[in-house]
Amino acid sequence: LLMVPAALAALTLDFTGGEDLLAQLTRPSIPAFIKISTFFFPLFEFVVSIPILSVIVRYNLVESGVASRPTAAFIAVVLPWLMGICFYGGIMINYVITWVGISAAGPLNFIIPCWIFLISSRSKRLVPSVIEEEGGQYEEEKKRSSLRP
């Protein structure tokens, strides 16, 4: 429902220059209020989202037992800021994003589906053997299903 007004608003802008939405909203023909909002949008987004994300990551690390409280605080709060400072300027951030994407996409697309298939195929093999032990109901159901058109 909210996509319709947003799509209509986006159709009024010209994206042929390869600019993103925030760059489009800073053009000279745009009202001053929108330009000011465009300037503050990234600031407000990061100021709100980074602390919340840090709290969630720290809590998950501590509750799952992966890290102690000080280690989880370092991983969730300090490490992202250090990496951001180190990779903010220059092309290194592109290399990091590329390698993290490759290392995450490979397992997600190839290893995990195979693993899920193997687990599900093992569980399907166990189900008929359990049913057969309960009095042969599986064999009778199999015969009935093969007789149906």
Short mmCIF file of N, CA and C in Angstrom, two decimals:
data_model
loop_
_atom_site.label_atom_id
_atom_site.label_comp_id
_atom_site.label_asym_id
_atom_site.label_seq_id
_atom_site.Cartn_x
_atom_site.Cartn_y
_atom_site.Cartn_z
N LEU A 1 0.82 -1.19 0.00
CA LEU A 1 0.00 0.00 0.00
C LEU A 1 0.87 1.26 0.00
N LEU A 2 1.96 1.24 0.75
CA LEU A 2 2.83 2.41 0.79
C LEU A 2 3.74 2.51 -0.42
N MET A 3 3.81 1.45 -1.20
CA MET A 3 4.69 1.47 -2.37
C MET A 3 4.13 2.35 -3.48
N VAL A 4 2.83 2.48 -3.57
CA VAL A 4 2.22 3.25 -4.66
C VAL A 4 2.61 4.72 -4.59
N PRO A 5 2.46 5.42 -3.45
CA PRO A 5 2.91 6.82 -3.42
C PRO A 5 4.41 6.96 -3.62
N ALA A 6 5.18 6.03 -3.08
CA ALA A 6 6.63 6.11 -3.26
C ALA A 6 7.01 5.90 -4.72
N ALA A 7 6.35 4.96 -5.38
CA ALA A 7 6.65 4.73 -6.80
C ALA A 7 6.24 5.93 -7.66
N LEU A 8 5.10 6.53 -7.35
CA LEU A 8 4.68 7.72 -8.10
C LEU A 8 5.65 8.88 -7.88
N ALA A 9 6.13 9.05 -6.67
CA ALA A 9 7.11 10.10 -6.39
C ALA A 9 8.42 9.82 -7.11
N ALA A 10 8.84 8.56 -7.15
CA ALA A 10 10.09 8.22 -7.83
C ALA A 10 9.99 8.42 -9.33
N LEU A 11 8.80 8.25 -9.89
CA LEU A 11 8.63 8.45 -11.34
C LEU A 11 8.81 9.90 -11.75
N THR A 12 8.70 10.83 -10.83
CA THR A 12 8.87 12.24 -11.17
C THR A 12 10.33 12.63 -11.28
N LEU A 13 11.25 11.77 -10.84
CA LEU A 13 12.68 12.08 -10.87
C LEU A 13 13.35 11.43 -12.07
N ASP A 14 14.44 12.04 -12.51
CA ASP A 14 15.19 11.52 -13.66
C ASP A 14 16.46 10.84 -13.17
N PHE A 15 16.54 9.52 -13.30
CA PHE A 15 17.68 8.75 -12.81
C PHE A 15 18.64 8.36 -13.93
N THR A 16 18.69 9.09 -15.02
CA THR A 16 19.55 8.71 -16.14
C THR A 16 21.02 8.96 -15.85
N GLY A 17 21.35 9.83 -14.91
CA GLY A 17 22.75 10.14 -14.62
C GLY A 17 23.42 9.16 -13.69
N GLY A 18 22.72 8.12 -13.27
CA GLY A 18 23.31 7.12 -12.37
C GLY A 18 23.34 7.58 -10.92
N GLU A 19 22.60 8.62 -10.58
CA GLU A 19 22.59 9.10 -9.21
C GLU A 19 21.63 8.28 -8.36
N ASP A 20 21.85 8.30 -7.06
CA ASP A 20 20.92 7.64 -6.17
C ASP A 20 19.84 8.63 -5.73
N LEU A 21 18.92 8.18 -4.91
CA LEU A 21 17.79 9.02 -4.52
C LEU A 21 18.23 10.24 -3.72
N LEU A 22 19.18 10.06 -2.81
CA LEU A 22 19.62 11.20 -2.01
C LEU A 22 20.30 12.26 -2.88
N ALA A 23 21.04 11.85 -3.89
CA ALA A 23 21.65 12.83 -4.80
C ALA A 23 20.57 13.54 -5.62
N GLN A 24 19.53 12.84 -5.99
CA GLN A 24 18.42 13.44 -6.74
C GLN A 24 17.71 14.51 -5.91
N LEU A 25 17.62 14.26 -4.62
CA LEU A 25 16.88 15.18 -3.75
C LEU A 25 17.68 16.41 -3.35
N THR A 26 18.92 16.53 -3.81
CA THR A 26 19.72 17.73 -3.51
C THR A 26 19.87 18.63 -4.73
N ARG A 27 19.14 18.39 -5.76
CA ARG A 27 19.20 19.24 -6.96
C ARG A 27 18.67 20.64 -6.66
N PRO A 28 19.03 21.62 -7.48
CA PRO A 28 18.59 23.01 -7.23
C PRO A 28 17.07 23.20 -7.28
N SER A 29 16.36 22.40 -8.05
CA SER A 29 14.91 22.57 -8.17
C SER A 29 14.12 22.01 -6.99
N ILE A 30 14.77 21.32 -6.09
CA ILE A 30 14.11 20.70 -4.93
C ILE A 30 13.98 21.74 -3.82
N PRO A 31 12.84 21.76 -3.10
CA PRO A 31 12.67 22.72 -2.00
C PRO A 31 13.72 22.55 -0.89
N ALA A 32 13.99 23.63 -0.16
CA ALA A 32 15.04 23.64 0.86
C ALA A 32 14.76 22.64 1.98
N PHE A 33 13.50 22.48 2.38
CA PHE A 33 13.16 21.54 3.45
C PHE A 33 13.58 20.11 3.09
N ILE A 34 13.35 19.72 1.86
CA ILE A 34 13.72 18.37 1.42
C ILE A 34 15.23 18.23 1.38
N LYS A 35 15.94 19.28 0.95
CA LYS A 35 17.41 19.23 0.95
C LYS A 35 17.96 19.06 2.36
N ILE A 36 17.38 19.78 3.30
CA ILE A 36 17.83 19.66 4.70
C ILE A 36 17.53 18.26 5.22
N SER A 37 16.36 17.74 4.91
CA SER A 37 16.00 16.38 5.33
C SER A 37 16.93 15.35 4.70
N THR A 38 17.31 15.59 3.46
CA THR A 38 18.24 14.69 2.78
C THR A 38 19.60 14.69 3.44
N PHE A 39 20.02 15.83 3.94
CA PHE A 39 21.30 15.93 4.63
C PHE A 39 21.28 15.19 5.96
N PHE A 40 20.19 15.31 6.71
CA PHE A 40 20.11 14.71 8.03
C PHE A 40 19.71 13.24 8.02
N PHE A 41 19.15 12.74 6.93
CA PHE A 41 18.68 11.36 6.88
C PHE A 41 19.78 10.34 7.22
N PRO A 42 20.95 10.36 6.56
CA PRO A 42 21.98 9.37 6.92
C PRO A 42 22.45 9.50 8.36
N LEU A 43 22.56 10.72 8.84
CA LEU A 43 23.00 10.93 10.22
C LEU A 43 22.01 10.31 11.21
N PHE A 44 20.73 10.59 11.04
CA PHE A 44 19.72 10.03 11.94
C PHE A 44 19.61 8.51 11.80
N GLU A 45 19.75 8.02 10.61
CA GLU A 45 19.65 6.58 10.41
C GLU A 45 20.78 5.84 11.12
N PHE A 46 22.00 6.32 10.96
CA PHE A 46 23.14 5.64 11.57
C PHE A 46 23.19 5.84 13.08
N VAL A 47 22.81 7.03 13.55
CA VAL A 47 22.83 7.27 14.99
C VAL A 47 21.83 6.37 15.70
N VAL A 48 20.72 6.07 15.07
CA VAL A 48 19.72 5.21 15.68
C VAL A 48 20.04 3.73 15.47
N SER A 49 20.46 3.34 14.27
CA SER A 49 20.59 1.91 13.96
C SER A 49 21.85 1.28 14.52
N ILE A 50 22.96 1.97 14.55
CA ILE A 50 24.20 1.35 15.02
C ILE A 50 24.14 0.96 16.49
N PRO A 51 23.69 1.82 17.41
CA PRO A 51 23.61 1.36 18.81
C PRO A 51 22.64 0.20 19.01
N ILE A 52 21.52 0.21 18.31
CA ILE A 52 20.56 -0.89 18.46
C ILE A 52 21.17 -2.19 17.95
N LEU A 53 21.82 -2.13 16.80
CA LEU A 53 22.46 -3.32 16.26
C LEU A 53 23.56 -3.82 17.20
N SER A 54 24.32 -2.91 17.78
CA SER A 54 25.38 -3.30 18.71
C SER A 54 24.82 -4.00 19.94
N VAL A 55 23.73 -3.50 20.47
CA VAL A 55 23.11 -4.12 21.64
C VAL A 55 22.60 -5.51 21.30
N ILE A 56 21.97 -5.66 20.15
CA ILE A 56 21.43 -6.97 19.75
C ILE A 56 22.55 -7.98 19.53
N VAL A 57 23.62 -7.57 18.84
CA VAL A 57 24.73 -8.49 18.58
C VAL A 57 25.41 -8.88 19.90
N ARG A 58 25.64 -7.92 20.77
CA ARG A 58 26.28 -8.21 22.06
C ARG A 58 25.42 -9.17 22.88
N TYR A 59 24.13 -8.93 22.94
CA TYR A 59 23.23 -9.79 23.69
C TYR A 59 23.23 -11.21 23.13
N ASN A 60 23.17 -11.36 21.81
CA ASN A 60 23.17 -12.68 21.19
C ASN A 60 24.47 -13.42 21.43
N LEU A 61 25.60 -12.72 21.38
CA LEU A 61 26.89 -13.36 21.63
C LEU A 61 26.98 -13.86 23.07
N VAL A 62 26.51 -13.07 24.01
CA VAL A 62 26.58 -13.46 25.42
C VAL A 62 25.59 -14.59 25.72
N GLU A 63 24.36 -14.47 25.26
CA GLU A 63 23.33 -15.47 25.56
C GLU A 63 23.60 -16.82 24.91
N SER A 64 24.21 -16.81 23.72
CA SER A 64 24.50 -18.08 23.06
C SER A 64 25.77 -18.74 23.60
N GLY A 65 26.50 -18.01 24.43
CA GLY A 65 27.72 -18.56 25.02
C GLY A 65 28.92 -18.52 24.11
N VAL A 66 28.84 -17.79 23.02
CA VAL A 66 29.96 -17.69 22.08
C VAL A 66 31.08 -16.84 22.65
N ALA A 67 30.71 -15.79 23.39
CA ALA A 67 31.73 -14.87 23.91
C ALA A 67 31.33 -14.41 25.31
N SER A 68 32.35 -14.01 26.08
CA SER A 68 32.08 -13.43 27.39
C SER A 68 31.58 -11.99 27.21
N ARG A 69 31.16 -11.36 28.30
CA ARG A 69 30.64 -10.00 28.20
C ARG A 69 31.66 -9.01 27.64
N PRO A 70 32.90 -8.99 28.12
CA PRO A 70 33.85 -8.03 27.56
C PRO A 70 34.19 -8.30 26.09
N THR A 71 34.32 -9.58 25.73
CA THR A 71 34.63 -9.93 24.35
C THR A 71 33.44 -9.59 23.45
N ALA A 72 32.24 -9.88 23.89
CA ALA A 72 31.06 -9.54 23.10
C ALA A 72 30.92 -8.04 22.93
N ALA A 73 31.23 -7.27 23.97
CA ALA A 73 31.17 -5.81 23.86
C ALA A 73 32.19 -5.31 22.84
N PHE A 74 33.39 -5.91 22.84
CA PHE A 74 34.40 -5.50 21.86
C PHE A 74 33.95 -5.85 20.44
N ILE A 75 33.46 -7.07 20.24
CA ILE A 75 33.04 -7.50 18.90
C ILE A 75 31.85 -6.68 18.41
N ALA A 76 30.90 -6.40 19.28
CA ALA A 76 29.66 -5.74 18.86
C ALA A 76 29.76 -4.22 18.79
N VAL A 77 30.61 -3.62 19.63
CA VAL A 77 30.65 -2.16 19.70
C VAL A 77 31.92 -1.58 19.12
N VAL A 78 33.05 -2.06 19.57
CA VAL A 78 34.34 -1.45 19.20
C VAL A 78 34.78 -1.88 17.80
N LEU A 79 34.70 -3.17 17.51
CA LEU A 79 35.20 -3.69 16.23
C LEU A 79 34.52 -3.06 15.01
N PRO A 80 33.19 -2.90 14.97
CA PRO A 80 32.60 -2.24 13.80
C PRO A 80 33.09 -0.81 13.59
N TRP A 81 33.30 -0.07 14.70
CA TRP A 81 33.79 1.30 14.55
C TRP A 81 35.24 1.30 14.07
N LEU A 82 36.05 0.39 14.58
CA LEU A 82 37.45 0.31 14.11
C LEU A 82 37.52 -0.04 12.63
N MET A 83 36.71 -1.01 12.22
CA MET A 83 36.70 -1.37 10.80
C MET A 83 36.17 -0.23 9.94
N GLY A 84 35.17 0.48 10.44
CA GLY A 84 34.63 1.62 9.70
C GLY A 84 35.67 2.71 9.52
N ILE A 85 36.43 2.99 10.57
CA ILE A 85 37.47 4.01 10.48
C ILE A 85 38.57 3.57 9.53
N CYS A 86 38.97 2.32 9.61
CA CYS A 86 40.06 1.83 8.75
C CYS A 86 39.67 1.79 7.28
N PHE A 87 38.44 1.42 6.99
CA PHE A 87 38.05 1.21 5.60
C PHE A 87 37.16 2.31 5.03
N TYR A 88 36.98 3.40 5.76
CA TYR A 88 36.04 4.43 5.31
C TYR A 88 36.43 5.04 3.97
N GLY A 89 37.64 5.46 3.85
CA GLY A 89 38.08 6.07 2.60
C GLY A 89 38.82 5.06 1.73
N GLY A 90 38.80 5.30 0.44
CA GLY A 90 39.56 4.45 -0.46
C GLY A 90 38.78 3.25 -0.96
N ILE A 91 39.50 2.38 -1.63
CA ILE A 91 38.88 1.24 -2.31
C ILE A 91 38.88 -0.03 -1.46
N MET A 92 39.54 0.00 -0.30
CA MET A 92 39.62 -1.21 0.53
C MET A 92 38.24 -1.71 0.96
N ILE A 93 37.31 -0.82 1.20
CA ILE A 93 35.98 -1.27 1.61
C ILE A 93 35.32 -2.10 0.52
N ASN A 94 35.59 -1.77 -0.74
CA ASN A 94 35.04 -2.56 -1.84
C ASN A 94 35.61 -3.98 -1.84
N TYR A 95 36.90 -4.10 -1.55
CA TYR A 95 37.50 -5.44 -1.46
C TYR A 95 36.90 -6.24 -0.30
N VAL A 96 36.72 -5.58 0.84
CA VAL A 96 36.15 -6.27 1.99
C VAL A 96 34.72 -6.72 1.69
N ILE A 97 33.93 -5.84 1.12
CA ILE A 97 32.54 -6.19 0.79
C ILE A 97 32.49 -7.33 -0.21
N THR A 98 33.38 -7.29 -1.22
CA THR A 98 33.40 -8.36 -2.22
C THR A 98 33.75 -9.70 -1.60
N TRP A 99 34.80 -9.74 -0.78
CA TRP A 99 35.22 -11.01 -0.20
C TRP A 99 34.24 -11.54 0.84
N VAL A 100 33.65 -10.65 1.61
CA VAL A 100 32.64 -11.09 2.57
C VAL A 100 31.42 -11.63 1.82
N GLY A 101 31.04 -10.96 0.74
CA GLY A 101 29.92 -11.44 -0.06
C GLY A 101 30.19 -12.80 -0.68
N ILE A 102 31.39 -12.98 -1.20
CA ILE A 102 31.75 -14.27 -1.80
C ILE A 102 31.78 -15.36 -0.73
N SER A 103 32.39 -15.07 0.41
CA SER A 103 32.51 -16.09 1.44
C SER A 103 31.17 -16.41 2.09
N ALA A 104 30.23 -15.47 2.08
CA ALA A 104 28.91 -15.75 2.64
C ALA A 104 27.98 -16.38 1.61
N ALA A 105 28.06 -15.93 0.35
CA ALA A 105 27.15 -16.44 -0.68
C ALA A 105 27.46 -17.88 -1.06
N GLY A 106 28.72 -18.26 -1.06
CA GLY A 106 29.09 -19.63 -1.41
C GLY A 106 28.43 -20.65 -0.51
N PRO A 107 28.67 -20.57 0.80
CA PRO A 107 28.01 -21.53 1.69
C PRO A 107 26.49 -21.43 1.66
N LEU A 108 25.96 -20.21 1.60
CA LEU A 108 24.51 -20.06 1.61
C LEU A 108 23.86 -20.68 0.37
N ASN A 109 24.52 -20.59 -0.77
CA ASN A 109 23.92 -21.07 -2.01
C ASN A 109 24.26 -22.52 -2.34
N PHE A 110 25.38 -23.03 -1.85
CA PHE A 110 25.80 -24.36 -2.26
C PHE A 110 25.91 -25.37 -1.12
N ILE A 111 26.45 -24.99 0.00
CA ILE A 111 26.69 -25.95 1.08
C ILE A 111 25.43 -26.16 1.92
N ILE A 112 24.80 -25.11 2.35
CA ILE A 112 23.64 -25.23 3.24
C ILE A 112 22.47 -25.95 2.57
N PRO A 113 22.12 -25.68 1.30
CA PRO A 113 21.03 -26.47 0.69
C PRO A 113 21.34 -27.97 0.62
N CYS A 114 22.59 -28.33 0.32
CA CYS A 114 22.96 -29.75 0.31
C CYS A 114 22.84 -30.35 1.71
N TRP A 115 23.27 -29.61 2.71
CA TRP A 115 23.20 -30.07 4.09
C TRP A 115 21.74 -30.28 4.50
N ILE A 116 20.86 -29.34 4.16
CA ILE A 116 19.44 -29.47 4.49
C ILE A 116 18.83 -30.66 3.76
N PHE A 117 19.23 -30.88 2.50
CA PHE A 117 18.72 -32.03 1.76
C PHE A 117 19.14 -33.34 2.43
N LEU A 118 20.40 -33.42 2.85
CA LEU A 118 20.87 -34.64 3.50
C LEU A 118 20.14 -34.90 4.81
N ILE A 119 19.93 -33.86 5.58
CA ILE A 119 19.21 -34.02 6.84
C ILE A 119 17.76 -34.44 6.59
N SER A 120 17.11 -33.80 5.61
CA SER A 120 15.72 -34.15 5.35
C SER A 120 15.59 -35.55 4.74
N SER A 121 16.56 -35.98 3.94
CA SER A 121 16.48 -37.33 3.37
C SER A 121 16.70 -38.38 4.44
N ARG A 122 17.53 -38.11 5.44
CA ARG A 122 17.70 -39.05 6.55
C ARG A 122 16.42 -39.16 7.36
N SER A 123 15.77 -38.04 7.61
CA SER A 123 14.56 -38.08 8.43
C SER A 123 13.42 -38.79 7.69
N LYS A 124 13.37 -38.69 6.37
CA LYS A 124 12.32 -39.39 5.61
C LYS A 124 12.55 -40.90 5.63
N ARG A 125 13.81 -41.32 5.66
CA ARG A 125 14.09 -42.75 5.73
C ARG A 125 13.69 -43.32 7.08
N LEU A 126 13.75 -42.52 8.12
CA LEU A 126 13.41 -43.02 9.45
C LEU A 126 11.90 -43.15 9.63
N VAL A 127 11.12 -42.31 8.99
CA VAL A 127 9.67 -42.33 9.18
C VAL A 127 9.04 -43.65 8.73
N PRO A 128 9.31 -44.17 7.51
CA PRO A 128 8.68 -45.45 7.13
C PRO A 128 9.08 -46.60 8.04
N SER A 129 10.32 -46.65 8.51
CA SER A 129 10.72 -47.77 9.37
C SER A 129 9.97 -47.74 10.69
N VAL A 130 9.69 -46.56 11.21
CA VAL A 130 8.92 -46.45 12.44
C VAL A 130 7.49 -46.89 12.20
N ILE A 131 6.92 -46.52 11.08
CA ILE A 131 5.53 -46.90 10.78
C ILE A 131 5.43 -48.40 10.54
N GLU A 132 6.43 -49.00 9.89
CA GLU A 132 6.39 -50.44 9.64
C GLU A 132 6.41 -51.23 10.94
N GLU A 133 7.13 -50.73 11.93
CA GLU A 133 7.22 -51.44 13.20
C GLU A 133 5.91 -51.37 13.98
N GLU A 134 5.06 -50.42 13.64
CA GLU A 134 3.81 -50.27 14.38
C GLU A 134 2.70 -51.18 13.84
N GLY A 135 3.00 -52.13 13.02
CA GLY A 135 1.99 -53.08 12.58
C GLY A 135 1.80 -53.12 11.08
N GLY A 136 2.71 -52.65 10.33
CA GLY A 136 2.63 -52.77 8.90
C GLY A 136 1.67 -51.81 8.24
N GLN A 137 1.31 -50.73 8.88
CA GLN A 137 0.37 -49.79 8.30
C GLN A 137 0.96 -49.10 7.07
N TYR A 138 2.26 -48.92 7.06
CA TYR A 138 2.91 -48.24 5.93
C TYR A 138 2.76 -49.07 4.66
N GLU A 139 2.98 -50.37 4.75
CA GLU A 139 2.88 -51.24 3.57
C GLU A 139 1.45 -51.27 3.04
N GLU A 140 0.46 -51.32 3.94
CA GLU A 140 -0.94 -51.31 3.50
C GLU A 140 -1.29 -50.00 2.82
N GLU A 141 -0.82 -48.87 3.36
CA GLU A 141 -1.10 -47.57 2.76
C GLU A 141 -0.42 -47.46 1.40
N LYS A 142 0.77 -48.02 1.28
CA LYS A 142 1.49 -47.99 0.02
C LYS A 142 0.75 -48.77 -1.06
N LYS A 143 0.19 -49.94 -0.67
CA LYS A 143 -0.57 -50.73 -1.64
C LYS A 143 -1.84 -50.01 -2.07
N ARG A 144 -2.53 -49.36 -1.11
CA ARG A 144 -3.75 -48.63 -1.43
C ARG A 144 -3.46 -47.46 -2.38
N SER A 145 -2.37 -46.73 -2.13
CA SER A 145 -2.05 -45.57 -2.98
C SER A 145 -1.65 -46.01 -4.37
N SER A 146 -1.06 -47.21 -4.54
CA SER A 146 -0.68 -47.66 -5.88
C SER A 146 -1.89 -48.14 -6.67
N LEU A 147 -3.00 -48.52 -5.99
CA LEU A 147 -4.20 -48.96 -6.67
C LEU A 147 -5.07 -47.79 -7.13
N ARG A 148 -4.87 -46.61 -6.54
CA ARG A 148 -5.70 -45.45 -6.89
C ARG A 148 -5.30 -44.92 -8.27
N PRO A 149 -6.31 -44.42 -9.05
CA PRO A 149 -5.99 -43.91 -10.39
C PRO A 149 -5.29 -42.58 -10.36
#
